[in-house]
Amino acid sequence: SQELEQSPQSLIVQEGKNLTINCTSSKTLYGLYWYKQKYGEGLIFLMMLQKGGEEKSHEKITAKLDEKKQQSSLHITASQPSHAGIYLCGATDIPRLGTYKYIFGTGTRLKVLA
Amino acid sequence: GAGVSQSPRYKVAKRGQDVALRCDPISGHVSLFWYQQALGQGPEFLTYFQNEAQLDKSGLPSDRFFAERPEGSVSTLKIQRTQQEDSAVYLCASRVREGQETQYFGPGTRLLVL
């Protein structure tokens, strides 16, 4: 079965610094999702990547999927305290839209110091 | 509705008690998912509904876990004879339809079994 590994497990950065979170799969990814979770809340959808080499941005967050579709990175530029939370990658390895069997990484806990 | 809602938000149960967790998906969403999230881990798939049909329940940990969605909207996850290892956050997510990838998550129900 597919597994997703995230690194680092936790991260503390000073406000204004850039940071990168990685998500690595043991199998080819056919859909890679990034979510943010705050304590006591559900997951908030950030971005979805499907094509090798694809890159998407939303405000100061950029996500990329490598050409081999086995690794994704999430990059935050000029971090702010509002970026703090747990970032989770989720994926499916079934090459068909609409599959329901998603798996998630263990998350990266981000703290941004003001 | 505006988003996925879950109730109760917190539940403390004595070992051996039965509990019922409710999920109200976004109105009109066909797909509904239940996940279990242990402390410090990512969500793990429990079960999947398409309308009222439970298409996959392979993630349910034991036969003490039961989920239903009788009218294709609200869903209930029931845990009988709760055990301490059932303590976790139970997340519900809904999706517009098969073929639409983005899942929208509720805030979760935090279950603590004493």
CSV table of C-alpha atoms in Angstrom, one decimal, chain B residues 11-14 86-88 110-114:
chain,number,residue,atom,x,y,z
B,11,LYS,CA,-17.4,13.4,23.7
B,12,VAL,CA,-16.1,11.7,26.8
B,13,ALA,CA,-17.3,8.1,27.2
B,14,LYS,CA,-16.6,5.5,29.8
B,86,ASP,CA,-11.0,4.3,20.2
B,87,SER,CA,-9.9,7.7,21.5
B,88,ALA,CA,-9.2,9.9,18.5
B,110,ARG,CA,-12.8,14.5,19.6
B,111,LEU,CA,-13.6,11.3,21.4
B,112,LEU,CA,-12.0,10.4,24.7
B,113,VAL,CA,-12.7,7.0,26.2
B,114,LEU,CA,-11.8,6.7,29.9
